[in-house]
Every structure is written in C-alpha cells, then in structure tokens.
Short mmCIF file of C-alpha atoms and ligand atoms in Angstrom, two decimals:
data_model
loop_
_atom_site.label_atom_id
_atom_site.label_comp_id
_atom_site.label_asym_id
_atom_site.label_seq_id
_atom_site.Cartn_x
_atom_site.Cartn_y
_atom_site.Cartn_z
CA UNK A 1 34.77 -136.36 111.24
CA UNK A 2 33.89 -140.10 110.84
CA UNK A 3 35.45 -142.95 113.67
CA UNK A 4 38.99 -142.80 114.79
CA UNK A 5 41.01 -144.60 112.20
CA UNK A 6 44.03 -144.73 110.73
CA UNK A 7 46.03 -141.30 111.50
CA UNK A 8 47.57 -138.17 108.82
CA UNK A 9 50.38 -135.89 110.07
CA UNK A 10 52.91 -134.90 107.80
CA UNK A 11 55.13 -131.87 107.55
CA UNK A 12 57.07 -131.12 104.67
CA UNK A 13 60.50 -128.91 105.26
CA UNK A 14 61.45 -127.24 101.89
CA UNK A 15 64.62 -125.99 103.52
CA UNK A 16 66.51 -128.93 105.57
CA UNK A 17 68.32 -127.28 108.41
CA UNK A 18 65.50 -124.68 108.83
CA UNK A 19 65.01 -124.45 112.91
CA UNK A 20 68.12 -123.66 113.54
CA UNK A 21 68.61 -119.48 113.84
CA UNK A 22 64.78 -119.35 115.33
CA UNK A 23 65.99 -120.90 118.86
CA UNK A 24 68.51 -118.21 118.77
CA UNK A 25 66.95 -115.28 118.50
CA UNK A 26 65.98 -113.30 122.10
CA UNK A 27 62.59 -113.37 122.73
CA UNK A 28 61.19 -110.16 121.05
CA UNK A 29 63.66 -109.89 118.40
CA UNK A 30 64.71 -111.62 115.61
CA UNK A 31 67.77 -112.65 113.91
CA UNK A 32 68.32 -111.10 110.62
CA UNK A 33 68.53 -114.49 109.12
CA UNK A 34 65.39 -116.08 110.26
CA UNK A 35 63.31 -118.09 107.81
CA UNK A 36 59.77 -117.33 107.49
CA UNK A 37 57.13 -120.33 107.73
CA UNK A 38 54.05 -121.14 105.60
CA UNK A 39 51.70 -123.34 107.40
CA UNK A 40 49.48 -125.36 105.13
CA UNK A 41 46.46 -127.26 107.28
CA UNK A 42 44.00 -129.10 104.69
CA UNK A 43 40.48 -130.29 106.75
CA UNK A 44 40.20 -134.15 106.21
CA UNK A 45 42.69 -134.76 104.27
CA UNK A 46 43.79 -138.56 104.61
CA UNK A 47 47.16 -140.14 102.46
CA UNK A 48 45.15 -140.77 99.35
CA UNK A 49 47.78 -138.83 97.69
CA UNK A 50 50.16 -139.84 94.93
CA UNK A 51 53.16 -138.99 97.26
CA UNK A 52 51.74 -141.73 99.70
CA UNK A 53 51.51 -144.21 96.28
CA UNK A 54 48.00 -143.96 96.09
CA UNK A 55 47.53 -144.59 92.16
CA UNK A 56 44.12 -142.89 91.73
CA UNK A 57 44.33 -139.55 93.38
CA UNK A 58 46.04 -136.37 91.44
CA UNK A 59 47.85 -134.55 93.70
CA UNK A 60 50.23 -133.40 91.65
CA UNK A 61 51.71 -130.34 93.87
CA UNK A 62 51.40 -131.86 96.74
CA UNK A 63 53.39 -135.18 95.70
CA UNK A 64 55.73 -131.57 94.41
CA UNK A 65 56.12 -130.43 97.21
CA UNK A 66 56.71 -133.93 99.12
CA UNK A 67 59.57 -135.11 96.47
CA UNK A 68 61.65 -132.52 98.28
CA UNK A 69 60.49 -132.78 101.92
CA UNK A 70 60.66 -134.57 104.81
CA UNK A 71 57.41 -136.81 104.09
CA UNK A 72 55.95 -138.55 107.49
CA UNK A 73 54.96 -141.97 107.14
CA UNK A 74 54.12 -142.88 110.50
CA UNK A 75 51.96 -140.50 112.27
CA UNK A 76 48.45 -140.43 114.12
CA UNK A 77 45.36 -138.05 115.27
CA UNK A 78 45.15 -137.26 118.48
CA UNK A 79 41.53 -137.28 117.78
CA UNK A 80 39.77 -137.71 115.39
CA UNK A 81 38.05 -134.36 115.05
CA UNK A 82 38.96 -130.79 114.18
CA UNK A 83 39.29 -128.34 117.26
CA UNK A 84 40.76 -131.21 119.68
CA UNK A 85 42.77 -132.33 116.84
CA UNK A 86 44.19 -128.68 116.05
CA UNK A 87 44.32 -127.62 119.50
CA UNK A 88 46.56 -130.42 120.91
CA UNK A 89 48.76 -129.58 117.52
CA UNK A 90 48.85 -125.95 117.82
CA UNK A 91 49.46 -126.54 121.86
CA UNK A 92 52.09 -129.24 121.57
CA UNK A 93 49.96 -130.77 123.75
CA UNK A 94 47.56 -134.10 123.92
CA UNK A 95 43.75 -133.92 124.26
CA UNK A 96 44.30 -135.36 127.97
CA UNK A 97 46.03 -131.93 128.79
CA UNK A 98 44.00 -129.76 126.54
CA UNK A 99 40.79 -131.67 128.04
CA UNK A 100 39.44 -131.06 124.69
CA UNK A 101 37.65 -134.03 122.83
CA UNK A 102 35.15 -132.12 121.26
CA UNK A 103 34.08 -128.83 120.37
CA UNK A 104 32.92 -127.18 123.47
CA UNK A 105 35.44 -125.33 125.60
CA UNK A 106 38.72 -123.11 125.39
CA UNK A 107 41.73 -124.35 126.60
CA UNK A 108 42.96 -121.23 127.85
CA UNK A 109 39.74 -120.80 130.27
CA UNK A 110 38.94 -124.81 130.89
CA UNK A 111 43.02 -126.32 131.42
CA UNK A 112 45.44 -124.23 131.02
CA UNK A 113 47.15 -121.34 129.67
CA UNK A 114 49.07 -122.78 126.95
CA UNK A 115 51.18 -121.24 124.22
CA UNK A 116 50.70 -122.25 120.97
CA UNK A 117 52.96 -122.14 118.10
CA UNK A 118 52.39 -118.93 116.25
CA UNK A 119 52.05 -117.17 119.52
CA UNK A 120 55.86 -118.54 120.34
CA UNK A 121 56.65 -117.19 116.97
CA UNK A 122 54.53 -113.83 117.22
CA UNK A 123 56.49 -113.27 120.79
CA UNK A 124 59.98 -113.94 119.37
CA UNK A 125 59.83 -110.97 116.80
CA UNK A 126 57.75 -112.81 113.99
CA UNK A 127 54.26 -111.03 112.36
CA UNK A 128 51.84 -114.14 112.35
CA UNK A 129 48.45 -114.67 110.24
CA UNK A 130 45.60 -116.97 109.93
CA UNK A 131 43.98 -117.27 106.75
CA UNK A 132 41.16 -119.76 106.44
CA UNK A 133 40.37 -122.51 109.05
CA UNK A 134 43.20 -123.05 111.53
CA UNK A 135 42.29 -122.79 114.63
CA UNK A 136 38.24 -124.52 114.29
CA UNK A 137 35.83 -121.39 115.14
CA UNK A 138 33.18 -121.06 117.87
CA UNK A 139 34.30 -121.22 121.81
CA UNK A 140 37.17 -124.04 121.47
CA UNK A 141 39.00 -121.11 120.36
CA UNK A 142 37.31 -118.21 122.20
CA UNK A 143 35.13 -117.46 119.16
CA UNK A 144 38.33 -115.38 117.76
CA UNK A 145 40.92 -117.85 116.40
CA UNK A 146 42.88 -117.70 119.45
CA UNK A 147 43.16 -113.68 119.10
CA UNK A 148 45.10 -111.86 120.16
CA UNK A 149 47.24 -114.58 121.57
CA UNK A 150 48.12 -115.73 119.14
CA UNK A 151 47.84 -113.60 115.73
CA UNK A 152 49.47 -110.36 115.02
CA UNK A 153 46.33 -109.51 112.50
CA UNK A 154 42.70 -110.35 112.20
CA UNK A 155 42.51 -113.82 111.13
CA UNK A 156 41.07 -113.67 107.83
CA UNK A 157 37.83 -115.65 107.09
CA UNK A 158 36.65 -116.22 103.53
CA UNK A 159 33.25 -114.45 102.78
CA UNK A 160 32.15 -117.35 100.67
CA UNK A 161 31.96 -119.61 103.72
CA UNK A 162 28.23 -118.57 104.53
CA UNK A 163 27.39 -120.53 101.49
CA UNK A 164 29.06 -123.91 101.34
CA UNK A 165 25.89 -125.65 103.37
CA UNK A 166 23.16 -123.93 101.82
CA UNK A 167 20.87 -124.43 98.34
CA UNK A 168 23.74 -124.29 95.62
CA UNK A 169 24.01 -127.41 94.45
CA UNK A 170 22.55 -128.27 90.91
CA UNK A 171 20.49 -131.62 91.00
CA UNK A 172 19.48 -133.98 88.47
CA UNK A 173 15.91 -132.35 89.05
CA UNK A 174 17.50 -128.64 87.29
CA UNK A 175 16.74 -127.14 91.00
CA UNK A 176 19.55 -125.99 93.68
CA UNK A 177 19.75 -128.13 96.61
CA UNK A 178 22.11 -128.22 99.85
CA UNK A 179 23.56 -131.46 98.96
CA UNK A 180 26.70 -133.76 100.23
CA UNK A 181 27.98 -134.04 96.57
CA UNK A 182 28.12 -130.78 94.94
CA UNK A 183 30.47 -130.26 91.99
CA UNK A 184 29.68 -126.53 90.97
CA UNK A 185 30.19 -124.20 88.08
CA UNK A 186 32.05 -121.28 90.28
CA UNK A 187 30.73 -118.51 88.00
CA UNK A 188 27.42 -119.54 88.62
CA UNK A 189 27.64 -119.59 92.60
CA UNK A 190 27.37 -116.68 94.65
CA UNK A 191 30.16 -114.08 95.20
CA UNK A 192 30.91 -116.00 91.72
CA UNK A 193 34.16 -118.19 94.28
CA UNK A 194 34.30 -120.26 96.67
CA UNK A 195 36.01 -120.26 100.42
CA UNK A 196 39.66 -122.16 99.38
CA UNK A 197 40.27 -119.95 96.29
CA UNK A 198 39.17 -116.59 98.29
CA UNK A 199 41.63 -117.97 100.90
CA UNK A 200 44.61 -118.68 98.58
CA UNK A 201 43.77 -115.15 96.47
CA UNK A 202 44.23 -113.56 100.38
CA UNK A 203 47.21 -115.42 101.64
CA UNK A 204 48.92 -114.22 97.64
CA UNK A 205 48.19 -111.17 98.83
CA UNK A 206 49.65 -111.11 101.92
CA UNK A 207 53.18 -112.94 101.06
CA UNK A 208 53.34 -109.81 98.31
CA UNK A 209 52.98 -107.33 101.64
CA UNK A 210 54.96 -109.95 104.27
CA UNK A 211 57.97 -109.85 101.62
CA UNK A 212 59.05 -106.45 102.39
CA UNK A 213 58.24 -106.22 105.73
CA UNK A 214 61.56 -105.65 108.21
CA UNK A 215 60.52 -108.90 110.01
CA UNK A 216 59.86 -112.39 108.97
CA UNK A 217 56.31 -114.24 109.02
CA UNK A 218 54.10 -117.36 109.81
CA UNK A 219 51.65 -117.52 107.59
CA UNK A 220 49.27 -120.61 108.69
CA UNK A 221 46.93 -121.33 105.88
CA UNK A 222 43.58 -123.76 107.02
CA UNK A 223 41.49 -125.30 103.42
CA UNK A 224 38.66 -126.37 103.84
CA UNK A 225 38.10 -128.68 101.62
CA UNK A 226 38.32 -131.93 101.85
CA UNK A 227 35.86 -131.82 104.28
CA UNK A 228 32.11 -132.12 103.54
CA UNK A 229 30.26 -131.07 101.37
CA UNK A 230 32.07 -131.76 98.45
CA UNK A 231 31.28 -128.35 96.96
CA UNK A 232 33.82 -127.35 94.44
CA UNK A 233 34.57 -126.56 90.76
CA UNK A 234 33.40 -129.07 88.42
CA UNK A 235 35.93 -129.57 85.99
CA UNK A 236 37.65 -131.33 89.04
CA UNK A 237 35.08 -134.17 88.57
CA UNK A 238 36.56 -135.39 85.13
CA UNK A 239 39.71 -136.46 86.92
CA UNK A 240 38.22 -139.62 88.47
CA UNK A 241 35.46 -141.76 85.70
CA UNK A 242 32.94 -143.36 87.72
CA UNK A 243 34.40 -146.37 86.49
CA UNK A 244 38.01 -146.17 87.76
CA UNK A 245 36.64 -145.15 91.32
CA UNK A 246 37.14 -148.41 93.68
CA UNK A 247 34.88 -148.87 96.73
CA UNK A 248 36.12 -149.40 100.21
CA UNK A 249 38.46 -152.56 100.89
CA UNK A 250 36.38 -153.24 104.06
CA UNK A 251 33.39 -151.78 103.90
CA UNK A 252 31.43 -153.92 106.37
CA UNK A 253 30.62 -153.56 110.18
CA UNK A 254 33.01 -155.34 111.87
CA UNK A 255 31.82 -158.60 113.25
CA UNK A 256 31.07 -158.01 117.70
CA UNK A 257 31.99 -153.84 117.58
CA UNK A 258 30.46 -152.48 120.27
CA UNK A 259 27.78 -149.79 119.11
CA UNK A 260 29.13 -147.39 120.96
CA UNK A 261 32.53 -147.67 118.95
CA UNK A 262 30.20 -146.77 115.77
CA UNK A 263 29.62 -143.59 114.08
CA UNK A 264 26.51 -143.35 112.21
CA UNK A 265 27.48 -140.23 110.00
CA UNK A 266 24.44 -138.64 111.35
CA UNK A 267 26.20 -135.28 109.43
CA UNK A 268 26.52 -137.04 106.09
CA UNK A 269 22.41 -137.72 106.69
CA UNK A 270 21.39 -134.50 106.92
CA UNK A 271 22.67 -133.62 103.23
CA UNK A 272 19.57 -133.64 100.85
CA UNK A 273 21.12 -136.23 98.32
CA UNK A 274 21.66 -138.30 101.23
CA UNK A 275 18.27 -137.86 102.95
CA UNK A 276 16.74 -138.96 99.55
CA UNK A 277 18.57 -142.27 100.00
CA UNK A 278 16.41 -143.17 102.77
CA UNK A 279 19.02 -144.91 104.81
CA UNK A 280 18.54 -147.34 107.96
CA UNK A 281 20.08 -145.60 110.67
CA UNK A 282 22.60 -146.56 112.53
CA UNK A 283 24.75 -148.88 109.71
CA UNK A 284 22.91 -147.92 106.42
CA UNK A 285 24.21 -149.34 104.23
CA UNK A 286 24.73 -146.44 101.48
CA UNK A 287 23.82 -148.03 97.87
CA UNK A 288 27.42 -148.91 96.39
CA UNK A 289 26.46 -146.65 93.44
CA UNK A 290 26.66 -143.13 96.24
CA UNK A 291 29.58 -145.13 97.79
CA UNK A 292 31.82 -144.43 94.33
CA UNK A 293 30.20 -141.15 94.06
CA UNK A 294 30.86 -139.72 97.36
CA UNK A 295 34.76 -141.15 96.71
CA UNK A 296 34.76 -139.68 93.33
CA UNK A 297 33.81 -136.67 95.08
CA UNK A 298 36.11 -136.35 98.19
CA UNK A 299 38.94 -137.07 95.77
CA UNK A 300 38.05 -134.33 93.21
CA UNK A 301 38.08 -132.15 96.19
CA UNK A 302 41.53 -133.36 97.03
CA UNK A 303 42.83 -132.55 93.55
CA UNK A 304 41.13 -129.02 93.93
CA UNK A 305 42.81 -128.14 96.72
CA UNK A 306 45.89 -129.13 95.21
CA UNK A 307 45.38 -126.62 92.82
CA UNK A 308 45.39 -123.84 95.45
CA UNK A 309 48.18 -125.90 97.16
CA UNK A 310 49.93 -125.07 93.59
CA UNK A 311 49.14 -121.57 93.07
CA UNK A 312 50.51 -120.63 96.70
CA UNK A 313 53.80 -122.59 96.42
CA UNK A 314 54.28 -120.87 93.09
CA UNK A 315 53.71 -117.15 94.37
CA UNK A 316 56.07 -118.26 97.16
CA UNK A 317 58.39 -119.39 94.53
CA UNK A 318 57.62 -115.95 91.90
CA UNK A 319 58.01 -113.31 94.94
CA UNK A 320 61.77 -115.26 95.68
CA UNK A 321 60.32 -116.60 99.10
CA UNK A 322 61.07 -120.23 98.93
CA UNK A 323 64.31 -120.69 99.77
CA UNK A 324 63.83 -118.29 102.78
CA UNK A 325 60.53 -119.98 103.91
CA UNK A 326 59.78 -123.34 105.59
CA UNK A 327 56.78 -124.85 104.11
CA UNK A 328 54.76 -127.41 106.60
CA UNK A 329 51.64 -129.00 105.13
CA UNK A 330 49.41 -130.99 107.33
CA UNK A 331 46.18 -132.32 107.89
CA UNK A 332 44.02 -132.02 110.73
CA UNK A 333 43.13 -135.78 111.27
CA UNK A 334 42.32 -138.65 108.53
CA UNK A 335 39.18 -138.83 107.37
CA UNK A 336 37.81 -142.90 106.88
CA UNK A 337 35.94 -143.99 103.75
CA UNK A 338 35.22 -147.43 104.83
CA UNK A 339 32.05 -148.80 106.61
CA UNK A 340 30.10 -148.49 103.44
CA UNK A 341 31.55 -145.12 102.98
C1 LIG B 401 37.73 -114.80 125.48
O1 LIG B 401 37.19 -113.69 124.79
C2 LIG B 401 36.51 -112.78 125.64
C3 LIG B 401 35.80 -111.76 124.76
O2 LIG B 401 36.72 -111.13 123.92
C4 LIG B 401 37.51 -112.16 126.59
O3 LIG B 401 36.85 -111.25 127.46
C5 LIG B 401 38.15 -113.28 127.42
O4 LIG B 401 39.16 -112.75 128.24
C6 LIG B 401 38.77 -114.32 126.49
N1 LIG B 401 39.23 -115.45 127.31
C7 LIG B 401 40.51 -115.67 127.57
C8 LIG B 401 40.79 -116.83 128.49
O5 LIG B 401 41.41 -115.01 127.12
C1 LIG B 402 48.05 -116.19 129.34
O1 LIG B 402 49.37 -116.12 128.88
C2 LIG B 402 49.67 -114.91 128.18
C3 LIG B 402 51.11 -115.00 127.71
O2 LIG B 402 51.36 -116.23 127.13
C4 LIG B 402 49.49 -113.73 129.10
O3 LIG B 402 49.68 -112.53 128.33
C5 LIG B 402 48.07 -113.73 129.66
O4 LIG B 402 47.94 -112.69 130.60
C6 LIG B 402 47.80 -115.05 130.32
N1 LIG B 402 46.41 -115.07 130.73
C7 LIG B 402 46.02 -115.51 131.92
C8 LIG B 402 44.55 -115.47 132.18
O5 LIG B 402 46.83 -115.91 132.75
C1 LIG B 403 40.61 -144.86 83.96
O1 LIG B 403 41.09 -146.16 83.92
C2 LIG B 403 41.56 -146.56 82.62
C3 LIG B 403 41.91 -148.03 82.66
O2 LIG B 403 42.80 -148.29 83.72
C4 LIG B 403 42.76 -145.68 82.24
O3 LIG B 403 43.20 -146.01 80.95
C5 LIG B 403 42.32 -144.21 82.27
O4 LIG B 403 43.45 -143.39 82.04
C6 LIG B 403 41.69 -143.88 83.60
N1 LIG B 403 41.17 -142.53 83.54
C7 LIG B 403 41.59 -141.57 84.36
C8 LIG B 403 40.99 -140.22 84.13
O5 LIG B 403 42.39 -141.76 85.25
C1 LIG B 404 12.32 -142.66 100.29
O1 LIG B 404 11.12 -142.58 101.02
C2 LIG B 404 10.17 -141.72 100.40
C3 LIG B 404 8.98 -141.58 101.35
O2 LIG B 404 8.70 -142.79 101.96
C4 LIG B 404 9.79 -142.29 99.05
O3 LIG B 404 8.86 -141.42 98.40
C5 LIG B 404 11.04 -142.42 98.19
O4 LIG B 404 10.72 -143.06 96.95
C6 LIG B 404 12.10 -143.23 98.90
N1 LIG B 404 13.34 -143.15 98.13
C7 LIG B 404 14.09 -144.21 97.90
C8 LIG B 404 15.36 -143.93 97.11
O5 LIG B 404 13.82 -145.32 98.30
#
C-alpha cells in the first residue's frame, strides 16, 4: 500500500516433485493421483520473518513451513498494490498486459480474457475455493472474486470484515475509536472474532468436506492481516517490548526525489490515532515514539497470522492431507516501513 519498494514472492512446495501428474491429466478430468493445492496469500506481508533471518519477528510456522520448502529469495511486486498485484499473479501475466495499476477495471472486460490459475485448475477436473481476500473485491474482479470463472463455490467472505475500520478500538481515553493501531480483546469485539480466524475456522471446515470428495482441490486462502489497521488479538502485543522494537534504517526523504515518486500515506492519516498526531502533510514526520508503535504493531499482526498460518497447516496435517497437498504461501506485494514509517 505504501511506495514501490523492495519486492515479496515466495512459494513454499511441501511436496518436491509436485507439478508433475497435473500437466497430464485431460482437460476435464483428473488423474487419480493428483495432489491437491492450498494457496496461502497474506495482504502486506514483507520478509520480516524469521525464515528470511529477521531476528525480531515470531513467525514460528511460517519459518515451519519454509525449513521444508522451496523458500524464494529473489523475487519482486509487479506493483505495489493489491488487485494489480494479484491480478498479474493469478493471470500469469504483468500489469502492462492486465492494464491494471490500480483498482478500477476488470481484466476480463478492459484487456483481455485471461485464465487464471484456479480457473486452469477448476477446468482440468479440480473443485476450487476462495476463502478470504484473494482476488481484491469491487470491479477489478467483477465485484464477484472472479466468479464463476474461476471458483467452483461462492467465495467465502468473513462476516467480521464489516468491522475492522469502524469504532472498536479501545483508547487510552476508555472510549472505542477507529484507530490505525488496534490490539483488541476478541471476546469483547463484535461477532466476539475477527475476519482471519473466521477465515481459517471456514477453510478447516472445508479441507474436512474436500478430503472425501472423488476429486482433488485448490483451496486459495487470502489473510488479511498484515494490512492496516492493525486490529487483532492483544496477547499478540507482548511478543515485541516497546523497547526491543528498532525504527527504520532509513527513515528520511531521500535527498532530490521527485514528489511525485512520494507517497504521503494519506490512508494511514485518516486513522483517528493518526489524525490526533497532527501531521504535516506530505512528509510528516510521524513522532519516533508512533514509528515503534505502528512496527510493534504490524509485527504482532504478522505473528497473529502465523497463528492461523499454524492451525491450517496442522488440520492439513490431522485430516492426513499433507503429503497429498502442495502448500504455496505468498504475499501480495511488500509493504515498506521506512520514510518515517
Ligand atoms: C461481470 O458481472 C456481470 C454481472 O454478474 C456480468 O453480467 C458480466 O458478464 C461480467 N463480466 C464479464 C466480462 O464476465
Ligand atoms: C472467457 O473465457 C471463458 C473460458 O476461459 C469463456 O467461457 C467465456 O465465454 C469467455 N468470455 C468472453 C466474453 O469471451
Ligand atoms: C527484548 O530484548 C531483550 C534484550 O535483547 C531480550 O532479552 C528479550 O528476550 C527481548 N524480549 C522479547 C519478548 O523478545
Ligand atoms: C492537534 O491539533 C489540535 C487542534 O489544533 C490540538 O488541540 C491538539 O493538541 C494537537 N495535537 C497534538 C498532538 O499536537
């Protein structure tokens, strides 16, 4: 969501010779053999992660999960927000032939009729299903996740959602306030949850129903969290001390950028705690106080999607899927703390 920086894409192949039996099967059927897949996309996520030797960050599951993958080290966004990002991933194809760079128009309807990957896998004999944020909503994916192209269900959206930008977040002042940093107590919130734990409850669910079913899956899972606001449980918080949370290497404006290269995090702004802050616009600065917290923050919402990361790899694991099932987990671009953030 912030300026184009440094890029994330990594898979991570449980199983090593995985591919093979898929580009053998006819289109429409199957081969009896074929592995299922588990697509995990996490919004923002950048390598802070312990299996990318960051020494801060617990990712525990995810460094798991990476000890026996393929781990990319070298990989970039396309750009460096969500539906261009996802749609030139799910496509296979670049921004310059999706002509997405933003959020405003479907690919199917504005440059071409492209396949994407679950619908490759829902046309050669595989049920496919969205849980969570994969494709991003609204028109860059025709306001239906790419359905029916691409999804042999409903997608699956987490009720809780409606909340994460509105008036739950406890402030100093006792009152609830829609707020960038927002460590919560979940049974205090309403529905009592919150959008990544409905979404890993649901995709539980449905590996216990895709198990016995006569043909194999793609499950693509989309968290939403890391991505702002930092709403989630609190507990998460204790992981990262105030004082052990370092600020930005290079935090300043770089000397002769041209303003137009700049991004102003004019979303960041809009969060109450923010607001309160009072910031210049365009280059703030943010106080280096809120710089720690809003990286304290971001990380604890790392480590609590690890968690759910955790709990599905270990359903997968308890309903005897893993060894049949390639597990990819991805990001959907980086996401840069620097420039006083
Ligand atoms: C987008 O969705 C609308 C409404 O369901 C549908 O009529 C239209 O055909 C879809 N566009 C494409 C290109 O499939
Ligand atoms: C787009 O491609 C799908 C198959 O991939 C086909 O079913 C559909 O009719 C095509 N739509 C258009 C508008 O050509
Ligand atoms: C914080 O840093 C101190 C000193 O390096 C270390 O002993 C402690 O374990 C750290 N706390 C956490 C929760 O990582
Ligand atoms: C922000 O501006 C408001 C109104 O001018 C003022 O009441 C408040 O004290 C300022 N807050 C900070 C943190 O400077």
């Amino acid at each position: 969501m912030l300026p184009p920086g440094r890029g994330l894409l990594w898979l991570g192949l449980v199983l090593g010779s995985a591919c093979a039996s898929l580009g053998s099967a006819a289109p429409g059927s199957v081969a009896t053999d074929a592995l299922n897949v588990l697509l995990i996309i996490v919004d923002d996520l950048r390598p802070s992660l312990g299996c990318y030797g960051d020494k801060l960050v617990r990712s525990p599951n995810i460094d798991q999960l990476a000890s026996h993958s393929l781990l990319f080290q070298n990989a970039f966004a396309q750009q460096a927000v969500c539906a261009p990002s996802r749609v030139s991933f799910l496509t296979g194809r670049r921004p310059d032939t999706t002509r997405l760079y933003d959020f405003n128009s479907y690919w199917r309807a504005h440059a071409g009729n492209f396949s994407t990957i679950p619908q490759y896998f829902k046309q050669n004999g595989y049920v496919t299903v969205s849980v969570g944020k994969v494709f991003h909503p609204g028109i860059s994916s025709n306001h239906s996740d790419d359905s029916p192209y691409s999804w042999s269900l409903p997608p699956y959206h987490p009720s809780s959602e409606k909340y994460e930008n509105t008036k739950t977040c406890k402030g100093p002042d006792g009152e609830l306030h829609a707020n960038l940093l927002c460590p919560v107590d979940v049974a205090e919130v309403p529905e009592g949850t919150l959008p990544d734990k409905q979404s890993t409850e649901r995709a539980i669910q449905l590996l216990e129903k895709l198990r016995t079913s006569a043909v194999p899956f793609f499950l693509a899972v989309g968290y939403h969290k890391p991505h702002i606001p930092f709403r989630y449980p609190q507990e998460f918080q204790k992981l990262y001390p105030l004082e052990n949370v370092t600020l930005a290497p290079d935090p300043q404006v770089p000397a002769g950028l041209p303003p137009v290269a700049y991004n102003p995090w004019m979303d960041i702004r809009q969060r109450e705690d923010v607001q309160a802050l009072n910031l210049s616009v365009p280059y703030g600065p943010i106080p280096t106080d809120f710089q720690r917290k809003i990286r304290q923050s971001y990380f604890a919402s790392v480590s609590y999607v690890d968690t759910q990361v955790g709990r599905l790899l270990s359903a997968l694991d308890g309903l005897e899927l893993a060894r049949s099932t390639i597990v990819a987990l991805t990001s959907d671009h980086v996401f840069v703390m620097r420039i006083g953030v």
